[in-house]
Amino acid sequence: MAFDSLFVFQILGAVAFVLAAAKIAHWLWLYVGLPLRFSGTRLAERYGPGSWALITGASDGLGKAFAEELARHGFNLVLVSRTQSKLNCLKDELQALDVQVRTLAVDLSDTSPHTSERLANAVQELDLSMLINCVGATVHRRFADVPASKLRHLLAVNVTTTATVTHAMLPFLLRHRASTGRRSALLN
């Protein structure tokens, strides 16, 4: 009986080792293999070298991080935010990476047609392959304490703006796809 118990424990140990090795391999694939696979020149090839990306909320947070990363991969950028001075600083940083950068200071909480027209005019002559909507607003208090006017502002920025910017830029993304045969991307 002792021999049978030892054999069972050896089999269980081998199975545990194989499962642990599989988990390690999976982790390496997710956190090392995939990031290397979808970065660098492959990203630029996928959307077309020298194509343009428009990023809303570009002067801070995620928008700024996306702008920096796309510039490293050779994308030309249209940066949209409310504050021109922040956009100018970011533009200077990114142009050092040998990409073209245009800025547009606009308050996207203004959901009037004029705002969409300004965005469309900014990309009219560009090969826009990517739209990244990072503009957003939040409040840091209990929802019950949020005034109705602030709630309307949150909805305007987080819902209406995203929808109207996407709608305004979609023809340019589709034009890129039709003229180059390459992908277009939309990230909300």
Coordinates of C-alpha atoms in Angstrom, one line a residue:
M1 CA 0.0 0.0 0.0
A2 CA 2.9 2.4 0.7
F3 CA 4.1 2.1 -2.8
D4 CA 0.6 3.0 -4.2
S5 CA 0.3 6.1 -2.0
L6 CA 3.8 7.3 -3.1
F7 CA 2.9 6.8 -6.7
V8 CA -0.4 8.8 -6.3
F9 CA 1.5 11.6 -4.6
Q10 CA 4.0 11.7 -7.4
I11 CA 1.3 11.9 -10.0
L12 CA -0.5 14.7 -8.0
G13 CA 2.8 16.6 -7.7
A14 CA 3.4 16.3 -11.4
V15 CA -0.1 17.6 -12.2
A16 CA 0.3 20.5 -9.8
F17 CA 3.7 21.3 -11.4
V18 CA 2.2 21.3 -14.9
L19 CA -0.7 23.5 -13.8
A20 CA 1.6 26.0 -12.2
A21 CA 3.9 26.0 -15.3
A22 CA 0.8 26.7 -17.4
K23 CA -0.3 29.6 -15.2
I24 CA 3.2 31.1 -15.4
A25 CA 3.3 30.7 -19.2
H26 CA -0.2 32.3 -19.5
W27 CA 1.0 35.2 -17.3
L28 CA 4.1 35.7 -19.4
W29 CA 2.0 35.7 -22.6
L30 CA -0.5 38.3 -21.2
Y31 CA 2.0 40.7 -19.7
V32 CA 5.1 40.2 -21.9
G33 CA 4.2 38.6 -25.2
L34 CA 1.0 40.5 -26.1
P35 CA 2.4 44.0 -25.3
L36 CA 5.4 43.3 -27.5
R37 CA 3.2 42.0 -30.2
F38 CA 0.9 45.0 -30.4
S39 CA 3.4 47.8 -30.1
G40 CA 5.9 49.6 -32.1
T41 CA 5.9 49.4 -35.9
R42 CA 3.1 46.9 -36.0
L43 CA 0.7 49.5 -34.5
A44 CA 1.8 52.1 -37.1
E45 CA 1.5 49.5 -39.9
R46 CA -2.0 48.5 -38.8
Y47 CA -3.3 52.1 -39.1
G48 CA -1.0 53.5 -41.7
P49 CA 2.3 55.3 -41.2
G50 CA 1.8 59.0 -40.8
S51 CA -1.9 58.8 -40.1
W52 CA -3.6 61.0 -37.5
A53 CA -5.3 60.4 -34.2
L54 CA -7.7 62.8 -32.5
I55 CA -7.7 62.7 -28.7
T56 CA -10.2 64.6 -26.6
G57 CA -9.3 65.4 -23.0
A58 CA -5.7 65.3 -24.2
S59 CA -4.1 67.7 -21.8
D60 CA -4.4 65.5 -18.7
G61 CA -4.8 62.0 -17.4
L62 CA -5.6 59.2 -19.8
G63 CA -5.8 61.5 -22.8
K64 CA -2.3 62.8 -22.2
A65 CA -1.0 59.2 -21.7
F66 CA -2.6 58.1 -25.0
A67 CA -1.1 61.1 -26.8
E68 CA 2.4 60.3 -25.5
E69 CA 2.1 56.7 -26.4
L70 CA 0.8 57.2 -29.9
A71 CA 3.4 59.9 -30.6
R72 CA 6.1 57.3 -29.7
H73 CA 4.6 55.0 -32.3
G74 CA 4.7 57.7 -35.0
F75 CA 1.1 58.9 -35.1
N76 CA 0.4 62.5 -35.9
L77 CA -2.0 64.0 -33.3
V78 CA -4.9 66.4 -33.0
L79 CA -5.1 67.3 -29.3
V80 CA -8.4 68.7 -28.0
S81 CA -8.9 70.2 -24.6
R82 CA -10.2 73.3 -22.9
T83 CA -6.9 74.8 -21.9
Q84 CA -4.7 76.1 -24.7
S85 CA -1.7 76.6 -22.4
K86 CA -1.7 72.9 -21.4
L87 CA -2.1 71.9 -25.0
N88 CA 0.9 74.1 -26.0
C89 CA 3.1 72.5 -23.4
L90 CA 2.1 69.0 -24.5
K91 CA 2.5 69.9 -28.2
D92 CA 6.1 71.0 -27.5
E93 CA 6.9 67.7 -25.7
L94 CA 5.4 65.6 -28.4
Q95 CA 6.9 67.4 -31.4
A96 CA 10.3 66.4 -30.0
L97 CA 9.3 62.9 -31.0
D98 CA 9.2 64.0 -34.6
V99 CA 5.5 63.9 -35.1
Q100 CA 3.1 66.6 -36.3
V101 CA 0.8 68.0 -33.6
R102 CA -2.2 70.3 -33.9
T103 CA -4.2 71.6 -31.0
L104 CA -7.8 72.8 -30.6
A105 CA -8.9 74.5 -27.5
V106 CA -12.6 73.9 -27.1
D107 CA -15.1 73.3 -24.3
L108 CA -16.7 70.0 -25.3
S109 CA -19.4 70.4 -22.7
D110 CA -20.9 72.9 -25.2
T111 CA -22.8 70.4 -27.3
S112 CA -23.9 72.9 -30.0
P113 CA -23.4 72.1 -33.7
H114 CA -20.7 74.8 -33.7
T115 CA -18.5 72.6 -31.5
S116 CA -18.8 69.6 -33.9
E117 CA -18.1 71.9 -36.9
R118 CA -14.9 73.1 -35.3
L119 CA -13.8 69.5 -34.8
A120 CA -14.7 68.5 -38.3
N121 CA -12.9 71.5 -39.7
A122 CA -9.7 70.6 -37.7
V123 CA -9.5 67.2 -39.4
Q124 CA -11.0 67.9 -42.8
E125 CA -7.7 67.6 -44.7
L126 CA -6.1 64.9 -42.5
D127 CA -6.0 61.2 -42.8
L128 CA -7.8 60.5 -39.5
S129 CA -7.4 56.8 -38.5
M130 CA -8.1 57.0 -34.8
L131 CA -10.5 58.8 -32.4
I132 CA -9.9 58.5 -28.6
N133 CA -12.5 60.1 -26.4
C134 CA -11.0 60.8 -23.0
V135 CA -13.0 63.9 -22.1
G136 CA -15.1 63.4 -19.0
A137 CA -16.3 64.8 -15.7
T138 CA -17.1 63.5 -12.3
V139 CA -18.1 64.5 -8.9
H140 CA -16.7 63.2 -5.6
R141 CA -19.7 63.1 -3.3
R142 CA -22.8 61.1 -2.7
F143 CA -25.1 61.0 -5.7
A144 CA -28.1 62.2 -3.6
D145 CA -26.1 65.4 -2.8
V146 CA -25.4 66.3 -6.5
P147 CA -27.3 69.3 -7.6
A148 CA -29.5 68.8 -10.7
S149 CA -27.5 71.4 -12.7
K150 CA -24.3 69.5 -12.0
L151 CA -26.0 66.3 -13.1
R152 CA -27.0 67.9 -16.4
H153 CA -23.4 69.0 -16.9
L154 CA -22.1 65.5 -16.2
L155 CA -24.5 64.0 -18.7
A156 CA -23.6 66.6 -21.3
V157 CA -19.9 65.9 -21.0
N158 CA -19.9 62.1 -20.4
V159 CA -22.7 61.1 -22.7
T160 CA -23.8 63.7 -25.2
T161 CA -20.2 64.9 -26.0
T162 CA -18.9 61.4 -26.6
A163 CA -21.8 60.7 -28.9
T164 CA -21.6 64.0 -30.8
V165 CA -17.8 63.8 -31.2
T166 CA -18.0 60.2 -32.4
H167 CA -20.8 61.1 -34.9
A168 CA -18.8 64.1 -36.2
M169 CA -15.6 62.1 -36.6
L170 CA -17.0 58.9 -38.0
P171 CA -17.1 60.0 -41.7
F172 CA -13.4 60.8 -41.5
L173 CA -12.6 57.4 -39.9
L174 CA -14.6 55.7 -42.6
R175 CA -12.9 57.8 -45.3
H176 CA -9.5 56.5 -44.0
R177 CA -10.7 52.9 -44.2
A178 CA -12.0 53.4 -47.7
S179 CA -9.0 55.3 -49.1
T180 CA -6.2 53.2 -47.5
G181 CA -7.8 49.8 -46.9
R182 CA -6.4 50.0 -43.3
R183 CA -8.1 49.9 -40.0
S184 CA -9.7 52.8 -38.2
A185 CA -10.1 52.8 -34.4
L186 CA -12.6 54.4 -32.0
L187 CA -12.0 54.3 -28.3
N188 CA -14.7 55.8 -26.0

